Coordinates of C-alpha atoms in Angstrom, one line a residue:
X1 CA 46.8 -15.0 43.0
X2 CA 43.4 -14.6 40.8
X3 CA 43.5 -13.8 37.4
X4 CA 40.1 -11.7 36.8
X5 CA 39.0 -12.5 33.5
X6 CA 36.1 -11.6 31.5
X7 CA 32.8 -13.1 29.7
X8 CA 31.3 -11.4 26.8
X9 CA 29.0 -13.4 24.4
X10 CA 29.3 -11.0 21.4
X11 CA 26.6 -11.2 18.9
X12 CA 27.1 -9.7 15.4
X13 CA 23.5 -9.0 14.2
X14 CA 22.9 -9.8 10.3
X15 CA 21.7 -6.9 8.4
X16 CA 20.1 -9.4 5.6
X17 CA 20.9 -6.8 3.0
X18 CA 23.0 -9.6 0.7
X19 CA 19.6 -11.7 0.9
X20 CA 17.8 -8.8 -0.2
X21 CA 20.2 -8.1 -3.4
X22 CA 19.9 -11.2 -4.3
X23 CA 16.2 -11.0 -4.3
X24 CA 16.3 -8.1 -6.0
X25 CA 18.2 -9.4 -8.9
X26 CA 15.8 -12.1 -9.7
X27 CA 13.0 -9.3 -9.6
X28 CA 14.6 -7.4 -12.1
X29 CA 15.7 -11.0 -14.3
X30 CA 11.8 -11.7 -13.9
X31 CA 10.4 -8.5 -14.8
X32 CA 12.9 -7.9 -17.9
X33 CA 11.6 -11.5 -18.9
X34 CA 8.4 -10.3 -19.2
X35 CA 9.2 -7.5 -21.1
X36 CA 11.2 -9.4 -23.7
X37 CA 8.9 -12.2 -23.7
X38 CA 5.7 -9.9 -24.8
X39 CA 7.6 -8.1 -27.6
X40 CA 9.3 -11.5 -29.1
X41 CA 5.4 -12.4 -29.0
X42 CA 3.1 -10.1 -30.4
X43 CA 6.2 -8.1 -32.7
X44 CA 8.5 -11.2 -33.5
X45 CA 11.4 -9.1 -31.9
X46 CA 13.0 -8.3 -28.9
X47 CA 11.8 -4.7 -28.6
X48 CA 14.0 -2.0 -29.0
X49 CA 13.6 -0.5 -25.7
X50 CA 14.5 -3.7 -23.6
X51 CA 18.0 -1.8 -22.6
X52 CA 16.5 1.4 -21.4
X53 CA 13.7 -0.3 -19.6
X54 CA 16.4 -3.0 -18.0
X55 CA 19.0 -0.3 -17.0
X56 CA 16.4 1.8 -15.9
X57 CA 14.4 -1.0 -13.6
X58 CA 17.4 -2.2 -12.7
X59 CA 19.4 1.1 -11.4
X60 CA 15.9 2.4 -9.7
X61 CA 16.6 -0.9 -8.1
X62 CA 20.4 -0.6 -6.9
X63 CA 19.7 2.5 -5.9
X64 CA 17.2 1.7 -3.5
X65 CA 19.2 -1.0 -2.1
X66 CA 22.0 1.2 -1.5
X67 CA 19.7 3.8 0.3
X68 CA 18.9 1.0 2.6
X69 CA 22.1 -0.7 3.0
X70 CA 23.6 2.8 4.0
X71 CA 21.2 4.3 6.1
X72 CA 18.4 1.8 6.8
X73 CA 21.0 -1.6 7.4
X74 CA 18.4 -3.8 9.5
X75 CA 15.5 -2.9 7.4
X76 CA 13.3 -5.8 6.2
X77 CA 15.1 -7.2 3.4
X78 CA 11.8 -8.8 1.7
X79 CA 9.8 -5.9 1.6
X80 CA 11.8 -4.1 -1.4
X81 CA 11.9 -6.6 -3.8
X82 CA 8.1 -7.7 -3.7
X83 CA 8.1 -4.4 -4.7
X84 CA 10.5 -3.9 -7.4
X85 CA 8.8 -7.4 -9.0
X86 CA 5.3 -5.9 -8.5
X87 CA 6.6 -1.9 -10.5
X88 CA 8.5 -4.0 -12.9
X89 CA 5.5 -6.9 -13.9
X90 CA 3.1 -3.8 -14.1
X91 CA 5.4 -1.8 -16.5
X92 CA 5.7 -4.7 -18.6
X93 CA 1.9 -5.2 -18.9
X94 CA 1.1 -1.7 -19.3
X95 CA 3.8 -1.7 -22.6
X96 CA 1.8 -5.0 -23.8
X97 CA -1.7 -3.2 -23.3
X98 CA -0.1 -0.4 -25.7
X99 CA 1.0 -3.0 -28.2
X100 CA -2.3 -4.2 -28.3
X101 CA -4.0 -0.6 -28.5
X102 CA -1.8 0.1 -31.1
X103 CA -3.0 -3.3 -33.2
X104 CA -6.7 -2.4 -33.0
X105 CA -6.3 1.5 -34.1
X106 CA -6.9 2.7 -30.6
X107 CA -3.6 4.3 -29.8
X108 CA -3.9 7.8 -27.3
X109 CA -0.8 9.5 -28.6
X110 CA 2.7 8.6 -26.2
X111 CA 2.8 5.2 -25.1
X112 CA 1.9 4.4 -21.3
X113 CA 4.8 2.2 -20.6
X114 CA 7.3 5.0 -20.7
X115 CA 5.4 7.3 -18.7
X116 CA 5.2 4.4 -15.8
X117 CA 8.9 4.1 -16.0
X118 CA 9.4 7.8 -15.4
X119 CA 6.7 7.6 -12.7
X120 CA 8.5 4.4 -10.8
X121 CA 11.6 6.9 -11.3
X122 CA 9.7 9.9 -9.3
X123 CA 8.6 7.4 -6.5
X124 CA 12.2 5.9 -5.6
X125 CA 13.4 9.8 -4.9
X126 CA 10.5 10.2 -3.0
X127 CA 11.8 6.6 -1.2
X128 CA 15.0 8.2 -0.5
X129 CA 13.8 11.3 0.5
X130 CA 11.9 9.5 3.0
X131 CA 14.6 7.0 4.3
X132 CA 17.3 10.1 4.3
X133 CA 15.2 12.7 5.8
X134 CA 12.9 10.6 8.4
X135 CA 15.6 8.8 10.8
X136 CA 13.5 7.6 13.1
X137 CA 9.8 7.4 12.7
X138 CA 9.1 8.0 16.3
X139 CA 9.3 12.0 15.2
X140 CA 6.3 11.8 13.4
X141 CA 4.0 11.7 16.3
X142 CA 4.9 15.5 17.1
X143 CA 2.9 16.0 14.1
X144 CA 0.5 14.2 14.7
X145 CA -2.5 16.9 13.7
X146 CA -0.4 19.2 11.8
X147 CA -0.7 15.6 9.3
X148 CA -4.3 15.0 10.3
X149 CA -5.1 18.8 8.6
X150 CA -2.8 18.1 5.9
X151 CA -5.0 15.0 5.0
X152 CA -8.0 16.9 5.3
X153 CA -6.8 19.6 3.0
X154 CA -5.7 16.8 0.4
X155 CA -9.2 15.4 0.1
X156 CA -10.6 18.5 -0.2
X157 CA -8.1 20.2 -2.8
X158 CA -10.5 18.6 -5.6
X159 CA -13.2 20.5 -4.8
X160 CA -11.6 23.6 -5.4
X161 CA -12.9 25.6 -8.3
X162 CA -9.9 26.0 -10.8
X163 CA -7.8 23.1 -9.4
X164 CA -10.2 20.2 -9.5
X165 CA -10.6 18.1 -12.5
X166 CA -13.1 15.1 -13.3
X167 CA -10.7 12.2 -15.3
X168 CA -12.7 9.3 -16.2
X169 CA -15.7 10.4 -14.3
X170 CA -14.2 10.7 -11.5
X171 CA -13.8 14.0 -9.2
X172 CA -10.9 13.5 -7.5
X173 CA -7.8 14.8 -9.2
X174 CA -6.0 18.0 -9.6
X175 CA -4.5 19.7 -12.4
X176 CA -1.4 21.8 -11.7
X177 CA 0.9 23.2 -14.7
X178 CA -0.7 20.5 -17.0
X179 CA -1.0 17.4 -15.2
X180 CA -3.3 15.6 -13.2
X181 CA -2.5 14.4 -9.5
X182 CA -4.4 12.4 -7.3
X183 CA -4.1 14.1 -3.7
X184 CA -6.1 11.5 -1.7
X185 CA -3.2 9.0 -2.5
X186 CA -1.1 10.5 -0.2
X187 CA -3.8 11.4 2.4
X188 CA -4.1 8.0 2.7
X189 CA -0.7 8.1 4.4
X190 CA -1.1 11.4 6.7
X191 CA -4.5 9.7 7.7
X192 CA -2.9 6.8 8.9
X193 CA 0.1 8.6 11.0
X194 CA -2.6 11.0 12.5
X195 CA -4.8 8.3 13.5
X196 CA -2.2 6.0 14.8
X197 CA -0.2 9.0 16.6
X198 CA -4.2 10.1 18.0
X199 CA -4.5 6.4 18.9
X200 CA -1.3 6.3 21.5
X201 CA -2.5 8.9 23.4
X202 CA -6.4 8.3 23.9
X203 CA -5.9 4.1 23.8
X204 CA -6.4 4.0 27.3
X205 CA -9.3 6.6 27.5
X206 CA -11.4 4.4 24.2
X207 CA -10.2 1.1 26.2
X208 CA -11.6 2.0 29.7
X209 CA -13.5 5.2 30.0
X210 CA -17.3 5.8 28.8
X211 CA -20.5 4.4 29.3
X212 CA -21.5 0.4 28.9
X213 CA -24.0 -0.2 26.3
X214 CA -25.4 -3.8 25.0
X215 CA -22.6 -5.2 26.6
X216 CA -19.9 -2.2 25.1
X217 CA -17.8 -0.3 26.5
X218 CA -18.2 3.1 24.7
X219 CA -15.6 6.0 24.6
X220 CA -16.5 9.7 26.1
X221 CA -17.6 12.1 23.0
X222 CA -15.4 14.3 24.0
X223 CA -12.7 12.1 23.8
X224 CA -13.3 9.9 20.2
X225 CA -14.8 13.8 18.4
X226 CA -11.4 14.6 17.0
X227 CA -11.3 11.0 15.2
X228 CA -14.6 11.1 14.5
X229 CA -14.6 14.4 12.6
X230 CA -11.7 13.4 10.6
X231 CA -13.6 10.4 9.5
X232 CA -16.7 11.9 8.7
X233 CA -15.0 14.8 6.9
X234 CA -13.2 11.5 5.0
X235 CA -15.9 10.1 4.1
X236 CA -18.2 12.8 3.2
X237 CA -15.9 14.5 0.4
X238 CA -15.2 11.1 -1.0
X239 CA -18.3 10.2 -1.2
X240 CA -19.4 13.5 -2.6
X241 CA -16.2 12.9 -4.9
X242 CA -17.5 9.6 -6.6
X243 CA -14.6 7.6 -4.4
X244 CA -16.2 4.9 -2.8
X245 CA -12.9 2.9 -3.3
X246 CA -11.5 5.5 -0.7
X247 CA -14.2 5.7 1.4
X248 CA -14.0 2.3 2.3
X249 CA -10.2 2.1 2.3
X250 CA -10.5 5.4 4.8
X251 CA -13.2 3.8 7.2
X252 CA -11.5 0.0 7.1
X253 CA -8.8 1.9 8.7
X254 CA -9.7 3.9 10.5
X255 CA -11.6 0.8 12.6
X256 CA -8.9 -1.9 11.9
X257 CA -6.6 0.9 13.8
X258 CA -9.0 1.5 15.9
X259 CA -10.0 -2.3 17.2
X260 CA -6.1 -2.9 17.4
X261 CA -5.2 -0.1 19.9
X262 CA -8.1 -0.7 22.1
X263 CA -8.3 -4.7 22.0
X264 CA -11.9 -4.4 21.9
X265 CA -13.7 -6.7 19.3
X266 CA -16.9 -4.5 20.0
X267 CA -15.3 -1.8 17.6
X268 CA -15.8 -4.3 15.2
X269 CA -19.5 -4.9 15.8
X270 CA -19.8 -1.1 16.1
X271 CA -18.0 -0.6 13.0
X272 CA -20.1 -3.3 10.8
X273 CA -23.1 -1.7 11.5
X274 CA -21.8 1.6 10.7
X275 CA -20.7 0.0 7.3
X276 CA -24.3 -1.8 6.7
X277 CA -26.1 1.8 7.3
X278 CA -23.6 3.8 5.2
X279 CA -23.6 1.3 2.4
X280 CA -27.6 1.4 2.4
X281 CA -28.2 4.9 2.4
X282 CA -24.8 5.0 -0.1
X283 CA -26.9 2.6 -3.0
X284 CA -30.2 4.5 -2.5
X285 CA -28.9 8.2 -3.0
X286 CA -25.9 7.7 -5.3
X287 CA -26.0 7.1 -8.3
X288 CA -22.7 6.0 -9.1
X289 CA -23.0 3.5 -6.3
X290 CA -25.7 1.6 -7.7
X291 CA -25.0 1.5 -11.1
X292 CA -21.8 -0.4 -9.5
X293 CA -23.5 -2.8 -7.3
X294 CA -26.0 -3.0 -10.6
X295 CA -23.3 -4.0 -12.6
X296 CA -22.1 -6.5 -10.1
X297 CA -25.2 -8.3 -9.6
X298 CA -26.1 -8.8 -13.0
X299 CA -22.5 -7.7 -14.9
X300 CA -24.1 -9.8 -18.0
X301 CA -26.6 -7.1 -18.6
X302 CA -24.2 -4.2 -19.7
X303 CA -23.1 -4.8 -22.9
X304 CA -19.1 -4.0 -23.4
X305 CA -19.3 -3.3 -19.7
X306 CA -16.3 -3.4 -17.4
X307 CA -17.2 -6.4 -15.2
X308 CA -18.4 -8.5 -18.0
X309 CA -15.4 -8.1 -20.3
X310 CA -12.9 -8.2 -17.3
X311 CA -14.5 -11.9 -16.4
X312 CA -14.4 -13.1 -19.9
X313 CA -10.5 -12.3 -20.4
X314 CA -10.3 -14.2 -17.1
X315 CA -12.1 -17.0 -18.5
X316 CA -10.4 -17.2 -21.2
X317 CA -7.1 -17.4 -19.6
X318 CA -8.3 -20.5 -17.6
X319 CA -5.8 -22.0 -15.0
X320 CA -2.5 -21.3 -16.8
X321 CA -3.6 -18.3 -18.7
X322 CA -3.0 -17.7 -22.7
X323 CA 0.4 -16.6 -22.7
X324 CA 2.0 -13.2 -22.4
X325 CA 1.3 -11.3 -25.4
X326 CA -1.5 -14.1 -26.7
X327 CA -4.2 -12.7 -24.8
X328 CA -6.6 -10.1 -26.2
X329 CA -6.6 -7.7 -22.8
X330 CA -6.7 -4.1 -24.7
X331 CA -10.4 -5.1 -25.4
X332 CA -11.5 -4.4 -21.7
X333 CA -12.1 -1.3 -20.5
X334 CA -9.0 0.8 -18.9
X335 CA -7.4 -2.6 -19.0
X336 CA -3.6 -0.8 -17.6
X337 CA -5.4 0.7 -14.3
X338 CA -8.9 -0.1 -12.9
X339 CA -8.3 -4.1 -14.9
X340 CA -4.9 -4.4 -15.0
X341 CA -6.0 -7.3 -12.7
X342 CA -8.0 -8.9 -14.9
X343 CA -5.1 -8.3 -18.0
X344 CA -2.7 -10.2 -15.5
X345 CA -5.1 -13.4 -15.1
X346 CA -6.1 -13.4 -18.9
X347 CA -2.5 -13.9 -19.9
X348 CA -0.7 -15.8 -16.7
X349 CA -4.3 -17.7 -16.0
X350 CA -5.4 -18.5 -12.5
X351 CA -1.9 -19.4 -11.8
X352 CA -0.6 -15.9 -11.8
X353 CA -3.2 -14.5 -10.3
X354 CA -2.2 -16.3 -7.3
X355 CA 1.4 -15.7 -7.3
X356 CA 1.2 -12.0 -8.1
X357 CA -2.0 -12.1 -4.8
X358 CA 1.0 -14.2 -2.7
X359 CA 3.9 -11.5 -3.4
X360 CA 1.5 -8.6 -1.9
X361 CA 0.5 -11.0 1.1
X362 CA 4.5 -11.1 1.5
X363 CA 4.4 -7.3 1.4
X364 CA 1.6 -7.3 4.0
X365 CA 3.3 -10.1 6.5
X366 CA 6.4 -8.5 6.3
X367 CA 4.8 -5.0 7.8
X368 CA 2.6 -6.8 10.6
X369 CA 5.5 -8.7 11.1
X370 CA 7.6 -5.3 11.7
X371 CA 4.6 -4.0 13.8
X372 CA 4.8 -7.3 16.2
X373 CA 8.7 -6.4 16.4
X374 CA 8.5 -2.8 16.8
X375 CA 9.6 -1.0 20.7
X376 CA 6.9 1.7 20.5
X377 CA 3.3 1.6 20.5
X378 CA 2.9 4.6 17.4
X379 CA 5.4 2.7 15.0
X380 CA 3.4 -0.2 15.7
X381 CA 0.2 1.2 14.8
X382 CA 2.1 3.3 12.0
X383 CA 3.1 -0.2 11.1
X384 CA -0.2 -2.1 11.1
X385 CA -1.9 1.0 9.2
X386 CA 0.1 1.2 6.2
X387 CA 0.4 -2.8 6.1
X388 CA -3.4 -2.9 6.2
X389 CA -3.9 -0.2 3.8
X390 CA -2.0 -2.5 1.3
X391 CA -4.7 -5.5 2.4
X392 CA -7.7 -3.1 2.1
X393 CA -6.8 -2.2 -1.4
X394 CA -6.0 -5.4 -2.8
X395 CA -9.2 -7.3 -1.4
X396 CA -10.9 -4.1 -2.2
X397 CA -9.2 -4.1 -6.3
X398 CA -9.1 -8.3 -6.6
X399 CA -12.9 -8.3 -5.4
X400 CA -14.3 -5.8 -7.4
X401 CA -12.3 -7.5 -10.5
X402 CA -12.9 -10.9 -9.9
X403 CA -16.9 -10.3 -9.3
X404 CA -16.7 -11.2 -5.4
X405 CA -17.6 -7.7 -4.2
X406 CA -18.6 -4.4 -6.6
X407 CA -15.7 -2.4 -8.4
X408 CA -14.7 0.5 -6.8
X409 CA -12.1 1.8 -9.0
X410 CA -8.9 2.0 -6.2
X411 CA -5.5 1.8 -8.3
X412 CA -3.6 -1.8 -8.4
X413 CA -0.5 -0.9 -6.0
X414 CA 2.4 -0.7 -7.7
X415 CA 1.2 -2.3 -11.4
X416 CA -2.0 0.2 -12.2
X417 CA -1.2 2.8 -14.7
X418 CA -0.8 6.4 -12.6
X419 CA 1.6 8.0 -11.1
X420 CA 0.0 9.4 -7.8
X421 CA -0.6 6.0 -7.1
X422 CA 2.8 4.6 -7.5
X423 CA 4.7 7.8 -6.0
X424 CA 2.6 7.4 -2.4
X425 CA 2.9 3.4 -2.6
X426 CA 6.7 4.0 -2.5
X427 CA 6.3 6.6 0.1
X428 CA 4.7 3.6 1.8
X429 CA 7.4 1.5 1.4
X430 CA 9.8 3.8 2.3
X431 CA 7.9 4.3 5.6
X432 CA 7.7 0.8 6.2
X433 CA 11.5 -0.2 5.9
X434 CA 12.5 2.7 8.1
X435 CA 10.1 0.9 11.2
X436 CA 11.4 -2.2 10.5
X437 CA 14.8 -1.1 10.2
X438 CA 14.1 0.5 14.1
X439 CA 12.3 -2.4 14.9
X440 CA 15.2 -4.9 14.1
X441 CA 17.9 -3.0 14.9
X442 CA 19.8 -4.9 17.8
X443 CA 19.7 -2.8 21.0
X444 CA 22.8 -1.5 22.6
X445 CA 24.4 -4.5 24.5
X446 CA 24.9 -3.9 28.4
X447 CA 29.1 -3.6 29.4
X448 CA 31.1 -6.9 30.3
X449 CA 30.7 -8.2 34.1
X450 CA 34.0 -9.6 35.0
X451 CA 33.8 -12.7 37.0
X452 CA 35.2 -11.3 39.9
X453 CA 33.1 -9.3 39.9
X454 CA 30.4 -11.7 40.0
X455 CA 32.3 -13.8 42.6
X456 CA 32.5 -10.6 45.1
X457 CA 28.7 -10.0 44.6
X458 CA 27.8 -14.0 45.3
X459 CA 30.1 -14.1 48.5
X460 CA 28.2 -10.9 49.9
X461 CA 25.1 -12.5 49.4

């Protein structure tokens, strides 16, 4: 008499969510801290709106987590607290840049801090929408072009007579019902869907197909044109905008996208080039570019510029920085957007700097990480794009700050003052946790053999 019996090995997945709760508790304990710690310095007392700022930050927070734990359970659970810590740091130095304003007479009416709070509010609906509306990223790709337009139309909304507006010098916003918005913020985003959804169809046609020149393997025209005339259109409005933050966030990937999905490092030399003529021609007939490569080569010779006071508040703060609230950071120009960079490494020194670089490069390992991990070649380069876009625009913001490259003027993810910027960055986010969410989700396990079963098969053999 045999007894068939059965071997499972069940594996219960861990969903990590705890971890990231935790996390995201000592984001919020961190960011509070800060808050407290610059109003107990510069006004002897802990300021009076330390409850509404911790409730706020702190049910912004929950509620995110409970978006993910609920709908999104295998999601990256490092991801949303880099970012919580990243929102919450900003808003407290954005609040000490409008103490500071306030001490030297230069006040612009309704403090900033506030405004940021109610901004970081309209980015985590927009987080939810996304996580509740977009259940599997893998839809996307049917709109692949219908995006691609949509991006288009975005970048070129400032150029409409009536709805454009110039804010700092700088052509690239909209004004609807009162308020300014920045549309090329979330272009960004339908640029990198359409290029990565463009990208899975035509790999194999930009890998293999085309003519061989100096050692490359070129594409048909025919077949790069559509990606090619999204680029160009790109670059040309933001170049005619004043943007060349964008321009080069655009362009570095577009090619970064690009050299992934084909595997060939030629793109790169292709791409370089490109970039050295561009830049050239860009410095010789714009004038906004070379006052900024100007100010970057010789930052000493503008006095009360941006460059030169940015660099002095970082030299002042040394290695360990002055001291949250002991700094003077109000004195450089739009020291809670384009500088808040600099604001950060005048106060928390050198030190800070590198922590608050290391939390965004945990942002950015955590999405190629997702893209390695992920089953489908469009959430991988979905993935990669919006993980590189976070790259771009740091080296891009940190560079231009720190005097390694010119200034460009991009927005600080998630700390600048704005709130186009950090409504798309959550978009981002969102986008991001629903792939890895996908991507480590455990697949569904095969049905139990029994090992009779097995037996029977072996003595047939």
């Amino acid at each position: 008499m045999s007894i068939a019996s059965t071997s499972v090995i069940q594996i219960i997945p861990r969903t990590r969510r705890g971890v990231e709760l935790l996390l995201l508790i000592i984001a919020v304990i961190v960011s509070v801290a800060a808050y407290v710690n610059i109003g107990v310095t510069v006004q002897n007392e802990v300021p009076a709106s330390t409850g509404y700022y911790a409730v706020g930050i702190a049910l912004l927070a929950l509620i995110a987590h409970l978006a993910l734990r609920f709908r999104a359970p295998y999601a990256d659970p490092v991801i949303l607290p880099c970012a919580v810590l990243l929102n919450g740091l900003g808003v407290a130095m954005i609040h000490r840049i409008d103490l500071g304003l306030t001490a030297i007479g230069k006040t612009r009416g309704v403090p900033f801090a506030p405004q940021q709070i109610t901004w970081t509010a309209v980015g985590v609906v927009l987080f939810l929408a996304v996580i509740i509306v977009v259940r599997d990223h893998r839809r996307l790709q049917a709109f692949t072009y219908s995006l691609g337009l949509a991006g288009l139309v975005l970048l070129v909304l400032p150029l409409v007579p009536g709805l454009g507006a110039n804010v700092n010098g700088a052509p690239i916003w909209i004004r609807v019902f009162g308020m300014s918005f920045q549309p090329g913020e979330f272009a960004k985003v339908c640029l990198v869907i359409f290029f990565a959804g463009y990208l899975v169809v035509k790999r194999d046609v930009l890998t293999l197909a085309g003519r061989r020149f100096l050692g490359l393997d070129l594409p048909r025209a025919r077949d790069l044109g559509p990606i090619l005339i999204a680029w160009l259109a790109s670059l040309g409005v933001l170049v005619f905008e004043s943007d060349l933050g964008s321009s080069l966030l655009f362009f570095g990937l577009f090619l970064f996208l690009l050299y992934v999905s084909t595997e060939r490092a030629g793109w790169l030399i292709i791409g370089g080039l490109l970039f050295a003529a561009g830049a050239s021609f860009a410095y010789s007939a714009f004038g906004h570019v070379h006052r900024r490569v100007t100010d970057w080569m010789d930052p000493w010779a503008i006095d009360g510029g941006q460059v030169k006071l940015g660099l002095m508040g970082q030299a002042w703060g040394g290695i360990l920085g002055r001291g949250l609230g002991q700094g003077r950071p109000e004195l450089t120009l739009y020291a809670n957007s384009d500088m808040i960079i600099s604001s950060m490494a005048e106060e928390l020194g050198l030190t800070g700097l590198i922590a608050i670089i290391l939390v965004y490069t945990l942002i950015i390992e955590r999405g190629l990480r997702t893209a390695l991990g992920c089953r489908d070649i469009f959430g991988k380069l979905v993935a990669t794009g919006l993980a590189m876009s976070f790259a771009l625009q740091v080296f891009v913001i940190v560079g231009g700050v720190t005097g390694l490259i010119p200034l460009t003027g991009l927005a600080t993810p998630f700390m600048a003052l704005g709130g186009t910027s950090l409504v798309a960055n959550w978009a981002i986010i969102a986008l991001l946790l629903r792939i890895s969410d996908q991507a480590r989700r455990p697949q569904t396990p095969a049905a139990p053999v029994s090992d009779e079963t097995i037996a029977m098969a072996v003595q047939k053999q």
